[in-house]
Amino acid sequence: MAVSSDSPCYGETSRRDFLKSSSAWGFAALTAGTLMSDTALAAGVQKKETPEHLKLSLAAYSFNRYMQQSWPKTRERKTPATMTIQDFVRYCGELKLDGCELTSYYFPNPVSDDYLKKTRDLAGSLDLEVSGTAIGNDFCLPNGTARDEQLEMTRKWIDYSAILGAPVIRIFAGKVPKGGNEAEAIRLCQAGINESLKYAEKKGVSLALENHGGITSTPEQMMRIIEGIDQSPHFGINFDSGNFRTEHPYEDLKKIAPLAINAQIKVEMGVRGKEVPADIPRIVKILKDAHYKNFVVLEYEAAEEPKEAIPVYIKQLRKLI
């Protein structure tokens, strides 16, 4: 894809150049859980009509401290888990949200189709959509068994997302392996996304690449990755408001917002590596200015007790969206 990131800053000019290529790299934007019929859009770039209000969801990762993590492998806990993924779905129902993001980590491993269907039906009974799923993959691993396992896990969760009725799955890129270099890591990441994308297309699930450190630490790095992604109506960016630990994170978020097909909002912002309270109205404005129209997902990671803090932030977000 013709995206230039060689300049010192991926700014408005190069962004416009990227958008001009949309006719050759269509994206069917997700809206209300379905795909738009007009596919003449660039990756994650949506029609300019902004909805009256955005839908609100909550990420299961918000309760990471209370759940058993079983994907990609079981992680030992210092204290017993006190919450399951289905307990989380019920909590989202209590908050009367529009959706719930069902992070893969907290499902049983292995997980049965029956469990997935029961979880999907539980959400439906509470008037919740499954806004998406999320995995913790690493596509920068070199060829071999470990990489094959990452690709297999991704295929599994594409299948599971389809069963759950989740329109999008958040994926990571990864990090430069020990002894490797960034150029090779990006090439491996591109190959992993392209292989997974072919499978996702068959299942009707979209892949959203998250800005999550490693080789996605800056917008420029993300654009270099996107340059090598095959044309597909099922790919875009997962906008994570708290993951750019750069000099000017809000400006960097503006650069990726037009490509977002999923958006997670954190209540803290990493400015030059230091956690500070996020300017949530400013973040929502960035999304609205980019004509974002899919789910806004609160991903709570701050120190305060989640069940005490989350309702406060949900109330704030409701007013903003």
mmCIF file of C-alpha atoms in Angstrom:
data_model
loop_
_atom_site.group_PDB
_atom_site.id
_atom_site.type_symbol
_atom_site.label_atom_id
_atom_site.label_comp_id
_atom_site.label_asym_id
_atom_site.label_seq_id
_atom_site.Cartn_x
_atom_site.Cartn_y
_atom_site.Cartn_z
ATOM 1 C CA MET A 1 0.000 0.000 0.000
ATOM 2 C CA ALA A 2 1.305 3.413 -0.954
ATOM 3 C CA VAL A 3 1.825 4.973 2.464
ATOM 4 C CA SER A 4 4.941 7.032 2.940
ATOM 5 C CA SER A 5 6.478 7.046 6.405
ATOM 6 C CA ASP A 6 9.995 8.047 5.405
ATOM 7 C CA SER A 7 9.460 11.664 6.431
ATOM 8 C CA PRO A 8 10.328 12.728 10.000
ATOM 9 C CA CYS A 9 6.667 13.004 10.897
ATOM 10 C CA TYR A 10 3.677 11.156 9.465
ATOM 11 C CA GLY A 11 1.586 14.311 9.116
ATOM 12 C CA GLU A 12 -1.469 15.609 7.292
ATOM 13 C CA THR A 13 0.081 15.516 3.810
ATOM 14 C CA SER A 14 1.065 11.852 3.985
ATOM 15 C CA ARG A 15 -2.261 11.027 5.637
ATOM 16 C CA ARG A 16 -4.087 12.573 2.672
ATOM 17 C CA ASP A 17 -1.861 10.595 0.292
ATOM 18 C CA PHE A 18 -2.831 7.457 2.150
ATOM 19 C CA LEU A 19 -6.532 8.234 1.917
ATOM 20 C CA LYS A 20 -6.205 8.855 -1.833
ATOM 21 C CA SER A 21 -5.271 5.197 -2.226
ATOM 22 C CA SER A 22 -8.618 4.099 -0.772
ATOM 23 C CA SER A 23 -10.116 3.082 -4.102
ATOM 24 C CA ALA A 24 -7.425 0.436 -4.432
ATOM 25 C CA TRP A 25 -7.586 -0.742 -0.834
ATOM 26 C CA GLY A 26 -11.261 -0.875 0.168
ATOM 27 C CA PHE A 27 -12.507 -1.299 3.724
ATOM 28 C CA ALA A 28 -16.068 -2.196 4.656
ATOM 29 C CA ALA A 29 -16.442 -0.300 7.922
ATOM 30 C CA LEU A 30 -18.225 -2.019 10.764
ATOM 31 C CA THR A 31 -21.425 -0.407 11.939
ATOM 32 C CA ALA A 32 -24.099 -1.731 14.302
ATOM 33 C CA GLY A 33 -22.480 -5.150 14.130
ATOM 34 C CA THR A 34 -22.763 -5.392 10.321
ATOM 35 C CA LEU A 35 -20.620 -4.423 7.345
ATOM 36 C CA MET A 36 -21.421 -1.318 5.334
ATOM 37 C CA SER A 37 -22.322 -1.982 1.705
ATOM 38 C CA ASP A 38 -20.021 0.768 0.440
ATOM 39 C CA THR A 39 -16.556 -0.783 0.394
ATOM 40 C CA ALA A 40 -14.718 2.032 -1.372
ATOM 41 C CA LEU A 41 -12.943 3.095 1.808
ATOM 42 C CA ALA A 42 -9.365 2.811 3.012
ATOM 43 C CA ALA A 43 -8.392 0.652 5.974
ATOM 44 C CA GLY A 44 -10.554 1.771 8.832
ATOM 45 C CA VAL A 45 -11.553 5.006 7.104
ATOM 46 C CA GLN A 46 -15.296 5.372 7.458
ATOM 47 C CA LYS A 47 -17.949 7.438 5.744
ATOM 48 C CA LYS A 48 -18.064 11.035 6.889
ATOM 49 C CA GLU A 49 -21.540 10.806 8.403
ATOM 50 C CA THR A 50 -21.111 10.601 12.175
ATOM 51 C CA PRO A 51 -23.823 8.690 14.079
ATOM 52 C CA GLU A 52 -26.021 10.463 16.609
ATOM 53 C CA HIS A 53 -24.233 8.577 19.352
ATOM 54 C CA LEU A 54 -21.543 5.944 19.593
ATOM 55 C CA LYS A 55 -22.082 2.584 21.253
ATOM 56 C CA LEU A 56 -20.407 1.906 24.583
ATOM 57 C CA SER A 57 -18.647 -1.284 25.613
ATOM 58 C CA LEU A 58 -16.326 -2.485 28.382
ATOM 59 C CA ALA A 59 -13.228 -4.669 27.994
ATOM 60 C CA ALA A 60 -12.941 -7.781 30.134
ATOM 61 C CA TYR A 61 -9.293 -6.842 30.690
ATOM 62 C CA SER A 62 -10.654 -4.208 33.084
ATOM 63 C CA PHE A 63 -10.993 -7.065 35.595
ATOM 64 C CA ASN A 64 -7.640 -8.681 34.871
ATOM 65 C CA ARG A 65 -6.755 -8.653 38.573
ATOM 66 C CA TYR A 66 -9.714 -10.901 39.415
ATOM 67 C CA MET A 67 -9.796 -13.374 36.505
ATOM 68 C CA GLN A 68 -7.915 -16.551 35.724
ATOM 69 C CA GLN A 69 -5.807 -16.128 32.605
ATOM 70 C CA SER A 70 -5.749 -19.288 30.493
ATOM 71 C CA TRP A 71 -4.768 -18.052 27.012
ATOM 72 C CA PRO A 72 -2.313 -18.522 25.486
ATOM 73 C CA LYS A 73 -1.437 -20.587 28.567
ATOM 74 C CA THR A 74 -2.536 -20.709 32.171
ATOM 75 C CA ARG A 75 -0.871 -18.090 34.337
ATOM 76 C CA GLU A 76 -0.438 -18.814 38.023
ATOM 77 C CA ARG A 77 -2.290 -16.458 40.379
ATOM 78 C CA LYS A 78 -1.215 -15.368 43.855
ATOM 79 C CA THR A 79 -4.863 -15.280 44.947
ATOM 80 C CA PRO A 80 -7.853 -17.301 43.723
ATOM 81 C CA ALA A 81 -9.809 -15.928 40.777
ATOM 82 C CA THR A 82 -13.115 -14.388 41.865
ATOM 83 C CA MET A 83 -14.648 -13.601 38.468
ATOM 84 C CA THR A 84 -15.324 -15.521 35.243
ATOM 85 C CA ILE A 85 -15.908 -14.229 31.735
ATOM 86 C CA GLN A 86 -19.624 -14.907 32.154
ATOM 87 C CA ASP A 87 -19.658 -12.978 35.440
ATOM 88 C CA PHE A 88 -18.149 -10.110 33.459
ATOM 89 C CA VAL A 89 -20.914 -10.307 30.857
ATOM 90 C CA ARG A 90 -23.506 -10.082 33.638
ATOM 91 C CA TYR A 91 -21.719 -7.039 35.055
ATOM 92 C CA CYS A 92 -21.911 -5.328 31.656
ATOM 93 C CA GLY A 93 -25.618 -6.096 31.666
ATOM 94 C CA GLU A 94 -25.982 -4.473 35.086
ATOM 95 C CA LEU A 95 -24.339 -1.325 33.684
ATOM 96 C CA LYS A 96 -26.801 -1.417 30.746
ATOM 97 C CA LEU A 97 -23.999 -1.113 28.236
ATOM 98 C CA ASP A 98 -24.430 -1.622 24.511
ATOM 99 C CA GLY A 99 -21.720 -4.248 24.344
ATOM 100 C CA CYS A 100 -18.960 -6.225 26.011
ATOM 101 C CA GLU A 101 -15.441 -6.971 24.765
ATOM 102 C CA LEU A 102 -14.616 -10.572 25.602
ATOM 103 C CA THR A 103 -10.847 -10.794 25.987
ATOM 104 C CA SER A 104 -9.639 -14.274 25.044
ATOM 105 C CA TYR A 105 -7.346 -14.615 28.067
ATOM 106 C CA TYR A 106 -10.165 -15.433 30.475
ATOM 107 C CA PHE A 107 -11.976 -18.198 28.606
ATOM 108 C CA PRO A 108 -11.360 -21.830 29.592
ATOM 109 C CA ASN A 109 -8.519 -23.433 27.637
ATOM 110 C CA PRO A 110 -9.539 -25.496 25.761
ATOM 111 C CA VAL A 111 -12.915 -23.850 25.217
ATOM 112 C CA SER A 112 -15.915 -25.664 23.756
ATOM 113 C CA ASP A 113 -18.337 -24.392 21.128
ATOM 114 C CA ASP A 114 -21.072 -24.948 23.696
ATOM 115 C CA TYR A 115 -19.389 -22.580 26.185
ATOM 116 C CA LEU A 116 -18.918 -19.955 23.479
ATOM 117 C CA LYS A 117 -22.563 -20.201 22.413
ATOM 118 C CA LYS A 118 -23.788 -19.992 26.008
ATOM 119 C CA THR A 119 -21.651 -16.889 26.555
ATOM 120 C CA ARG A 120 -22.979 -15.345 23.334
ATOM 121 C CA ASP A 121 -26.564 -16.163 24.303
ATOM 122 C CA LEU A 122 -26.027 -14.768 27.805
ATOM 123 C CA ALA A 123 -24.904 -11.478 26.292
ATOM 124 C CA GLY A 124 -27.909 -11.450 23.974
ATOM 125 C CA SER A 125 -30.304 -12.091 26.839
ATOM 126 C CA LEU A 126 -28.924 -8.957 28.515
ATOM 127 C CA ASP A 127 -29.327 -6.859 25.331
ATOM 128 C CA LEU A 128 -25.575 -6.791 24.857
ATOM 129 C CA GLU A 129 -23.628 -7.140 21.627
ATOM 130 C CA VAL A 130 -20.241 -8.812 21.726
ATOM 131 C CA SER A 131 -18.338 -5.765 20.483
ATOM 132 C CA GLY A 132 -15.153 -7.733 19.862
ATOM 133 C CA THR A 133 -12.569 -10.140 21.164
ATOM 134 C CA ALA A 134 -8.857 -9.734 21.838
ATOM 135 C CA ILE A 135 -5.744 -11.898 21.753
ATOM 136 C CA GLY A 136 -2.143 -11.444 22.887
ATOM 137 C CA ASN A 137 -0.299 -12.752 19.831
ATOM 138 C CA ASP A 138 3.263 -12.072 18.666
ATOM 139 C CA PHE A 139 3.757 -12.185 14.885
ATOM 140 C CA CYS A 140 7.408 -11.121 15.046
ATOM 141 C CA LEU A 141 8.633 -14.566 16.014
ATOM 142 C CA PRO A 142 10.880 -16.270 13.435
ATOM 143 C CA ASN A 143 9.713 -19.300 11.486
ATOM 144 C CA GLY A 144 9.404 -22.339 13.706
ATOM 145 C CA THR A 145 7.185 -24.028 16.266
ATOM 146 C CA ALA A 146 6.604 -20.953 18.442
ATOM 147 C CA ARG A 147 5.460 -18.892 15.448
ATOM 148 C CA ASP A 148 3.234 -21.711 14.212
ATOM 149 C CA GLU A 149 1.574 -21.800 17.637
ATOM 150 C CA GLN A 150 0.844 -18.074 17.452
ATOM 151 C CA LEU A 151 -0.760 -18.431 14.029
ATOM 152 C CA GLU A 152 -2.779 -21.441 15.170
ATOM 153 C CA MET A 153 -4.028 -19.548 18.233
ATOM 154 C CA THR A 154 -5.059 -16.658 15.991
ATOM 155 C CA ARG A 155 -7.029 -18.996 13.704
ATOM 156 C CA LYS A 156 -8.745 -20.533 16.714
ATOM 157 C CA TRP A 157 -9.815 -17.139 18.019
ATOM 158 C CA ILE A 158 -11.049 -16.082 14.612
ATOM 159 C CA ASP A 159 -13.268 -19.184 14.733
ATOM 160 C CA TYR A 160 -14.341 -18.413 18.292
ATOM 161 C CA SER A 161 -15.051 -14.775 17.434
ATOM 162 C CA ALA A 162 -17.339 -15.909 14.642
ATOM 163 C CA ILE A 163 -19.251 -18.170 17.038
ATOM 164 C CA LEU A 164 -19.529 -15.364 19.590
ATOM 165 C CA GLY A 165 -20.816 -12.991 16.913
ATOM 166 C CA ALA A 166 -17.887 -10.622 17.434
ATOM 167 C CA PRO A 167 -17.278 -8.497 14.306
ATOM 168 C CA VAL A 168 -13.665 -7.656 15.141
ATOM 169 C CA ILE A 169 -10.709 -9.184 16.952
ATOM 170 C CA ARG A 170 -7.933 -7.019 18.364
ATOM 171 C CA ILE A 171 -4.467 -8.299 17.490
ATOM 172 C CA PHE A 172 -0.939 -7.305 18.473
ATOM 173 C CA ALA A 173 2.095 -7.024 16.209
ATOM 174 C CA GLY A 174 4.835 -8.123 18.591
ATOM 175 C CA LYS A 175 8.362 -7.020 19.382
ATOM 176 C CA VAL A 176 11.791 -7.378 17.829
ATOM 177 C CA PRO A 177 13.156 -10.809 18.814
ATOM 178 C CA LYS A 178 16.458 -11.012 20.671
ATOM 179 C CA GLY A 179 19.255 -10.634 18.148
ATOM 180 C CA GLY A 180 16.838 -9.466 15.429
ATOM 181 C CA ASN A 181 16.154 -6.097 13.843
ATOM 182 C CA GLU A 182 13.029 -4.001 13.341
ATOM 183 C CA ALA A 183 12.905 -4.326 9.551
ATOM 184 C CA GLU A 184 12.822 -8.117 9.774
ATOM 185 C CA ALA A 185 10.306 -8.003 12.634
ATOM 186 C CA ILE A 186 7.993 -5.828 10.535
ATOM 187 C CA ARG A 187 8.320 -8.235 7.596
ATOM 188 C CA LEU A 188 7.432 -11.193 9.825
ATOM 189 C CA CYS A 189 4.514 -9.261 11.320
ATOM 190 C CA GLN A 190 3.168 -8.386 7.886
ATOM 191 C CA ALA A 191 3.379 -12.030 6.831
ATOM 192 C CA GLY A 192 1.544 -13.131 9.987
ATOM 193 C CA ILE A 193 -1.238 -10.600 9.511
ATOM 194 C CA ASN A 194 -1.648 -11.439 5.829
ATOM 195 C CA GLU A 195 -1.871 -15.167 6.522
ATOM 196 C CA SER A 196 -4.385 -14.608 9.322
ATOM 197 C CA LEU A 197 -6.348 -12.097 7.255
ATOM 198 C CA LYS A 198 -7.076 -14.649 4.550
ATOM 199 C CA TYR A 199 -8.609 -16.905 7.189
ATOM 200 C CA ALA A 200 -10.489 -14.059 8.892
ATOM 201 C CA GLU A 201 -12.089 -13.057 5.584
ATOM 202 C CA LYS A 202 -13.569 -16.537 5.224
ATOM 203 C CA LYS A 203 -15.116 -16.251 8.692
ATOM 204 C CA GLY A 204 -16.410 -12.690 8.280
ATOM 205 C CA VAL A 205 -14.243 -11.374 11.129
ATOM 206 C CA SER A 206 -12.113 -8.213 10.895
ATOM 207 C CA LEU A 207 -8.606 -7.867 12.351
ATOM 208 C CA ALA A 208 -7.697 -4.649 14.176
ATOM 209 C CA LEU A 209 -3.979 -4.004 14.743
ATOM 210 C CA GLU A 210 -3.414 -2.313 18.097
ATOM 211 C CA ASN A 211 -0.816 0.316 18.960
ATOM 212 C CA HIS A 212 0.745 -1.766 21.696
ATOM 213 C CA GLY A 213 4.426 -0.986 22.090
ATOM 214 C CA GLY A 214 7.129 -2.991 20.338
ATOM 215 C CA ILE A 215 7.007 -2.297 16.602
ATOM 216 C CA THR A 216 3.738 -0.343 17.018
ATOM 217 C CA SER A 217 5.093 2.190 19.510
ATOM 218 C CA THR A 218 4.636 5.098 17.077
ATOM 219 C CA PRO A 219 2.246 5.945 14.221
ATOM 220 C CA GLU A 220 5.186 5.848 11.822
ATOM 221 C CA GLN A 221 5.921 2.231 12.722
ATOM 222 C CA MET A 222 2.268 1.296 12.321
ATOM 223 C CA MET A 223 2.171 2.821 8.840
ATOM 224 C CA ARG A 224 5.266 0.863 7.821
ATOM 225 C CA ILE A 225 3.467 -2.324 8.833
ATOM 226 C CA ILE A 226 0.271 -1.347 7.015
ATOM 227 C CA GLU A 227 2.244 -0.726 3.798
ATOM 228 C CA GLY A 228 2.740 -4.474 3.522
ATOM 229 C CA ILE A 229 -0.786 -5.631 4.348
ATOM 230 C CA ASP A 230 -2.797 -7.149 1.513
ATOM 231 C CA GLN A 231 -5.846 -5.319 0.228
ATOM 232 C CA SER A 232 -8.777 -6.511 2.326
ATOM 233 C CA PRO A 233 -12.181 -5.335 3.531
ATOM 234 C CA HIS A 234 -11.421 -6.903 6.932
ATOM 235 C CA PHE A 235 -8.458 -4.961 8.307
ATOM 236 C CA GLY A 236 -7.965 -1.745 10.273
ATOM 237 C CA ILE A 237 -6.474 -0.310 13.451
ATOM 238 C CA ASN A 238 -7.406 -0.817 17.085
ATOM 239 C CA PHE A 239 -7.083 2.691 18.566
ATOM 240 C CA ASP A 240 -5.820 2.367 22.171
ATOM 241 C CA SER A 241 -5.762 5.791 23.797
ATOM 242 C CA GLY A 242 -3.238 4.890 26.492
ATOM 243 C CA ASN A 243 -0.567 3.069 24.544
ATOM 244 C CA PHE A 244 1.453 5.830 22.877
ATOM 245 C CA ARG A 245 4.142 6.700 25.426
ATOM 246 C CA THR A 246 5.544 9.412 23.223
ATOM 247 C CA GLU A 247 6.298 13.124 23.516
ATOM 248 C CA HIS A 248 2.892 14.088 22.088
ATOM 249 C CA PRO A 249 0.536 11.094 22.464
ATOM 250 C CA TYR A 250 -2.686 13.001 21.649
ATOM 251 C CA GLU A 251 -1.219 14.199 18.354
ATOM 252 C CA ASP A 252 -0.108 10.654 17.607
ATOM 253 C CA LEU A 253 -3.606 9.347 18.318
ATOM 254 C CA LYS A 254 -4.953 11.808 15.745
ATOM 255 C CA LYS A 255 -2.729 10.182 13.122
ATOM 256 C CA ILE A 256 -4.189 6.696 13.581
ATOM 257 C CA ALA A 257 -7.812 7.624 14.380
ATOM 258 C CA PRO A 258 -8.930 7.772 10.708
ATOM 259 C CA LEU A 259 -7.913 4.123 10.340
ATOM 260 C CA ALA A 260 -9.651 2.869 13.504
ATOM 261 C CA ILE A 261 -12.272 0.120 13.338
ATOM 262 C CA ASN A 262 -12.214 -0.429 17.104
ATOM 263 C CA ALA A 263 -11.408 2.025 19.900
ATOM 264 C CA GLN A 264 -10.339 1.378 23.478
ATOM 265 C CA ILE A 265 -10.217 4.256 25.943
ATOM 266 C CA LYS A 266 -8.026 4.141 29.020
ATOM 267 C CA VAL A 267 -8.341 6.538 31.952
ATOM 268 C CA GLU A 268 -4.600 7.147 32.087
ATOM 269 C CA MET A 269 -2.202 8.377 29.433
ATOM 270 C CA GLY A 270 1.471 7.476 29.102
ATOM 271 C CA VAL A 271 3.192 10.784 28.387
ATOM 272 C CA ARG A 272 6.937 10.258 27.905
ATOM 273 C CA GLY A 273 6.562 6.979 29.801
ATOM 274 C CA LYS A 274 4.827 8.523 32.821
ATOM 275 C CA GLU A 275 1.212 7.670 33.647
ATOM 276 C CA VAL A 276 -1.019 10.735 34.034
ATOM 277 C CA PRO A 277 -4.822 11.130 34.063
ATOM 278 C CA ALA A 278 -6.209 11.026 30.546
ATOM 279 C CA ASP A 279 -8.121 13.905 29.000
ATOM 280 C CA ILE A 280 -11.085 11.704 28.065
ATOM 281 C CA PRO A 281 -13.145 14.476 26.390
ATOM 282 C CA ARG A 282 -10.138 15.238 24.181
ATOM 283 C CA ILE A 283 -9.795 11.564 23.234
ATOM 284 C CA VAL A 284 -13.470 11.237 22.340
ATOM 285 C CA LYS A 285 -13.196 14.419 20.256
ATOM 286 C CA ILE A 286 -10.270 12.905 18.346
ATOM 287 C CA LEU A 287 -12.448 9.921 17.471
ATOM 288 C CA LYS A 288 -15.426 12.067 16.514
ATOM 289 C CA ASP A 289 -13.282 14.383 14.403
ATOM 290 C CA ALA A 290 -12.087 11.253 12.540
ATOM 291 C CA HIS A 291 -15.765 10.275 12.028
ATOM 292 C CA TYR A 292 -15.307 7.082 14.012
ATOM 293 C CA LYS A 293 -18.604 5.203 14.314
ATOM 294 C CA ASN A 294 -18.033 1.835 15.987
ATOM 295 C CA PHE A 295 -17.869 0.809 19.646
ATOM 296 C CA VAL A 296 -16.057 2.906 22.238
ATOM 297 C CA VAL A 297 -14.597 0.376 24.672
ATOM 298 C CA LEU A 298 -13.524 1.389 28.168
ATOM 299 C CA GLU A 299 -10.423 -0.583 29.157
ATOM 300 C CA TYR A 300 -9.830 0.190 32.825
ATOM 301 C CA GLU A 301 -6.298 -0.404 34.152
ATOM 302 C CA ALA A 302 -5.931 2.169 36.953
ATOM 303 C CA ALA A 303 -5.307 1.322 40.608
ATOM 304 C CA GLU A 304 -8.752 2.082 42.062
ATOM 305 C CA GLU A 305 -11.184 -0.793 42.638
ATOM 306 C CA PRO A 306 -12.745 -1.488 39.202
ATOM 307 C CA LYS A 307 -16.340 -1.860 40.380
ATOM 308 C CA GLU A 308 -16.105 1.507 42.123
ATOM 309 C CA ALA A 309 -14.300 3.385 39.361
ATOM 310 C CA ILE A 310 -15.807 1.911 36.205
ATOM 311 C CA PRO A 311 -19.396 3.186 36.715
ATOM 312 C CA VAL A 312 -18.039 6.723 37.128
ATOM 313 C CA TYR A 313 -16.121 6.566 33.855
ATOM 314 C CA ILE A 314 -19.031 4.898 32.062
ATOM 315 C CA LYS A 315 -21.250 7.778 33.131
ATOM 316 C CA GLN A 316 -18.722 10.282 31.805
ATOM 317 C CA LEU A 317 -18.365 8.445 28.504
ATOM 318 C CA ARG A 318 -22.142 8.236 28.053
ATOM 319 C CA LYS A 319 -22.348 12.010 28.213
ATOM 320 C CA LEU A 320 -19.472 12.432 25.775
ATOM 321 C CA ILE A 321 -20.598 9.988 23.097
#
